Structure formats: C-alpha cells, structure tokens
Coordinates of C-alpha atoms in Angstrom, one line a residue:
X23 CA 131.7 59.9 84.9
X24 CA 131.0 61.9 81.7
X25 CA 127.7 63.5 81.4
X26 CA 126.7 61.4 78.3
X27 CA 126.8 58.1 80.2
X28 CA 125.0 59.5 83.6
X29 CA 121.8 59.8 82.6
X30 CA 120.4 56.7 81.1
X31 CA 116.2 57.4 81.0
X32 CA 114.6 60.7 80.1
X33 CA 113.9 62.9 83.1
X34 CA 110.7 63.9 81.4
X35 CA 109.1 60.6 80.7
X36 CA 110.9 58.0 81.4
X37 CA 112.3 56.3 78.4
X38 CA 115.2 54.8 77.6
X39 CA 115.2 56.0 74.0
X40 CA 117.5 59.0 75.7
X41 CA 120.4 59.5 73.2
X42 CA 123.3 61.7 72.5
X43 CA 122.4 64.9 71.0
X44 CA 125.3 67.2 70.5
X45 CA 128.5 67.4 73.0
X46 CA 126.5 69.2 75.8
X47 CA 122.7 67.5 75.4
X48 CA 121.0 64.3 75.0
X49 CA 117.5 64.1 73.3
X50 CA 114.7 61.9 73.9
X51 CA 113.3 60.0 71.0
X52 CA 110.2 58.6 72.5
X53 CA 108.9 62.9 74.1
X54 CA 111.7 65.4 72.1
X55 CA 113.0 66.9 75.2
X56 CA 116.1 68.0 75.2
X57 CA 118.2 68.1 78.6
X58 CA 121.1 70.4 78.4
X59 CA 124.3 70.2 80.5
X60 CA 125.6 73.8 81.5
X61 CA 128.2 74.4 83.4
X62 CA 127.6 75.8 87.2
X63 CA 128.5 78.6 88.8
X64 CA 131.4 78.7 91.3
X65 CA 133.2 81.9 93.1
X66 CA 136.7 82.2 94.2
X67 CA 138.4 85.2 96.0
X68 CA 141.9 86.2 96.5
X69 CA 142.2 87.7 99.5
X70 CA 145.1 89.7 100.8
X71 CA 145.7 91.3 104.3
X72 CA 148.1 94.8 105.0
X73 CA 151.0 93.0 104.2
X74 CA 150.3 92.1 100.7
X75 CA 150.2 88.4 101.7
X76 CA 147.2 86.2 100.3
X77 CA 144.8 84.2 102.3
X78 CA 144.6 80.6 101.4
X79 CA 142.8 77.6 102.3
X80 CA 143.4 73.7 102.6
X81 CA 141.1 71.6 101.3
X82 CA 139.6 69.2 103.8
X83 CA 137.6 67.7 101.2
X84 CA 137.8 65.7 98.1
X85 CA 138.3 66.9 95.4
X86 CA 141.9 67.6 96.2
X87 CA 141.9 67.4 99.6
X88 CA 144.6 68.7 102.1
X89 CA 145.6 71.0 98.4
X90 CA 145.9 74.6 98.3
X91 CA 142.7 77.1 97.4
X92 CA 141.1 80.0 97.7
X93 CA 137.8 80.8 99.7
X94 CA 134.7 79.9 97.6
X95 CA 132.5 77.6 96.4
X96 CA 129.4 77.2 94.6
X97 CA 127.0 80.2 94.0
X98 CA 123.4 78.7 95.4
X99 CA 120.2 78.8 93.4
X100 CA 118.7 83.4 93.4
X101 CA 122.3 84.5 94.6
X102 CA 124.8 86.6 92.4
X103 CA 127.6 86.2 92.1
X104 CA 129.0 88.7 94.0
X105 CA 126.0 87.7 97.5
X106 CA 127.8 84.3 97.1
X107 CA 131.3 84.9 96.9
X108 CA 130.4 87.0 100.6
X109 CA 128.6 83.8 101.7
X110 CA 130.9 81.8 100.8
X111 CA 134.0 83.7 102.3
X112 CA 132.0 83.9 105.5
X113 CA 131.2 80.2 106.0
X114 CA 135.1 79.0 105.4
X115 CA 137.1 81.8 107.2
X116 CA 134.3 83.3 109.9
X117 CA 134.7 87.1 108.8
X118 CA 132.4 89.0 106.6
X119 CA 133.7 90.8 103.6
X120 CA 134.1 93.8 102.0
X121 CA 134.9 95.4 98.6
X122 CA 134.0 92.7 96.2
X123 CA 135.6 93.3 93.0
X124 CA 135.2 91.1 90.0
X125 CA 138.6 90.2 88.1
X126 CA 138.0 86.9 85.6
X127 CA 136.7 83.8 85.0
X128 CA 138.2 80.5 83.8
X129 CA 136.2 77.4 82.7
X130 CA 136.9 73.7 85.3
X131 CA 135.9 70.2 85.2
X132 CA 135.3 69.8 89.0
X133 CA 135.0 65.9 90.2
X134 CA 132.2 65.6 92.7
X135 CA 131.9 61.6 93.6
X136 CA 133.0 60.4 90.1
X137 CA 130.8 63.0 88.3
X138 CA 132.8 65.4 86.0
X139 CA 130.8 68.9 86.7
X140 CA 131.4 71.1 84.2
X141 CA 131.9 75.1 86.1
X142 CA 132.6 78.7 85.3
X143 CA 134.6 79.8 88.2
X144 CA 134.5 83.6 88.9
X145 CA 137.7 85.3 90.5
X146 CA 136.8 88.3 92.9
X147 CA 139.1 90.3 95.0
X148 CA 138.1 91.2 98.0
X149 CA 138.8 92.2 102.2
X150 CA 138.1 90.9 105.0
X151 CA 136.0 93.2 107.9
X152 CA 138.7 91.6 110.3
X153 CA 141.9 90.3 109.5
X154 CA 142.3 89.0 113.2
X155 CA 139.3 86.8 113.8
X156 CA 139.9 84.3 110.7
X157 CA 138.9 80.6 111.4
X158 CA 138.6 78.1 109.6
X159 CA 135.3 76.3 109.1
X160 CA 132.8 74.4 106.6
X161 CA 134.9 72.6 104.5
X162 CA 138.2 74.6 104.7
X163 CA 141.3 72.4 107.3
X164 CA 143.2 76.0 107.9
X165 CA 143.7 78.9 106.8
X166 CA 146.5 81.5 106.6
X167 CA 148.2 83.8 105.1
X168 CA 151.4 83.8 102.5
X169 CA 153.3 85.7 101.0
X170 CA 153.1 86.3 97.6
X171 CA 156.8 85.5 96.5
X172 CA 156.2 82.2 98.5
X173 CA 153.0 80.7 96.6
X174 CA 153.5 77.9 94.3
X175 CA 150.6 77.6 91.8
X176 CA 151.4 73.6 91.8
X177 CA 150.1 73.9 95.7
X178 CA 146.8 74.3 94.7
X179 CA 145.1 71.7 93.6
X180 CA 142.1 72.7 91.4
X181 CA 142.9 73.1 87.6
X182 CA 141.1 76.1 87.5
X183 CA 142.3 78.1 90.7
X184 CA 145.9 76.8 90.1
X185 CA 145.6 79.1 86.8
X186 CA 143.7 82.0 88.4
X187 CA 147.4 81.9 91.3
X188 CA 149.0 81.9 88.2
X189 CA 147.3 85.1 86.3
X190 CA 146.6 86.8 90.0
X191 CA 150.6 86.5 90.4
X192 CA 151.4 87.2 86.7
X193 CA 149.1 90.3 86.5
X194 CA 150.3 91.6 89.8
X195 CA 146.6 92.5 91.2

C-alpha cells in the first residue's frame, strides 16, 4: 500500500479532510498539519573473513524470504548508524564487531505487510571479533560464507542490497 492511501484521518485531530499534499505529505484541511513521509533508516554490512569470502544471510522472513542478504536491519530510535549496524550484526550472526567503516548508501522501497516503506540503507564494512562462533539468529535462517567469484547479485533478494553486491563486487572493496 502507497503512503497516500494509508492514512485516511489526520493524526492530529481527527478529520477526514486529510488530503494529498505533495508526493511525500498529506495536509489536513480542517487543523493545517502537515504529516511528512521520510524514509527510515536501515544498515547493511558486507562482511568478509581471511579468505576474502563474504558473509551472507538467508532471509527467514518476508520480505524475500529464504533470499540472499547481508547482516542488518533497521537502525532503532537514539542509535547511529554505525551503534546499529554493531547491534544489528550481533543479533543475526552471535559475534560482536569490529572496524565499522562506512562505504554508501542507496535509496529502497521495503514491503513490510503490504506497506511500501520508503528506506535509506547504509552499507558498512566491517569484521567480526570471531570468525568461528557465527550463528545464526533473530531473523536470519543461516549464515555462511562465499566466495566472492561465486555470489550472484540475483541471489539476493532486496532491490537495494542486490545493487550494493553489485557495486561491493564492481568496486572491489
């Protein structure tokens, strides 16, 4: 669902005089306010152990399940960037890390339960504190390692971290 048929009344008061305003806001006619959709925050890392192979992840959760990815997710409300990349590696492979080094960003559309979230995703590099103790967990099915000559962007099934394998590969990091 787009965001300019999700919300029907006006968070602030209540009408239904909540129109269209521009391509990211709708106005209410009945108060003025204004209720703008910007895009959340999301953190990806590629991840790659002594043998230059990356880590990746399989989605055991829609969007995309059983699809390739990258450890990461959304960065919670007083984190930066950088604190929730390290959460969020932590939580889906069990190992702390290390080195967090920013490399891009990309725009997404990320379908959550038939709502079309507008994100920035932010690519990191990083490493692990062990390479040994990896296990998957929150919502991550396994996780391993491949070699680079082996990954297939197609494999991964978000729009926007299919294109980061794409530029991480293409730009040799």
């Amino acid at each position: 669902m787009q965001f300019q048929n999700l919300f029907k009344y006006c968070p602030a008061c209540g009408s239904a005089e909540f129109v269209q305003n521009n391509f990211k806001s709708k106005k209410c006619l009945a108060c003025g306010f204004v209720y703008y959709l910007n895009p959340s925050a999301a953190a990806a890392a590629f991840i790659c152990n002594e043998k230059n192979e990356l880590l990746v992840c399989r989605r055991a959760n829609a969007p995309s399940k059983g699809t390739l990815d990258l450890p990461g997710g959304f960065i919670d409300p007083h984190e930066t960037a950088e604190e929730g990349i390290t959460r969020e590696i932590e939580e889906e492979v069990g190992v702390g890390a290390t080195e967090i080094r920013y490399l891009f960003s990309l725009p997404n559309l990320y379908d959550y339960k038939g709502l079309t979230v507008p994100t920035t995703d932010l690519f990191f590099s990083a490493k692990l504190l062990n390479y040994n103790s990896i296990q998957a967990a929150d919502d991550v099915a396994e996780c391993f390692f491949v070699p680079k000559e082996k990954i297939h962007p197609a494999d991964f099934g978000l729009q926007s971290v299919r294109k980061a394998v794409e530029i991480f590969l293409e730009r040799k990091f």
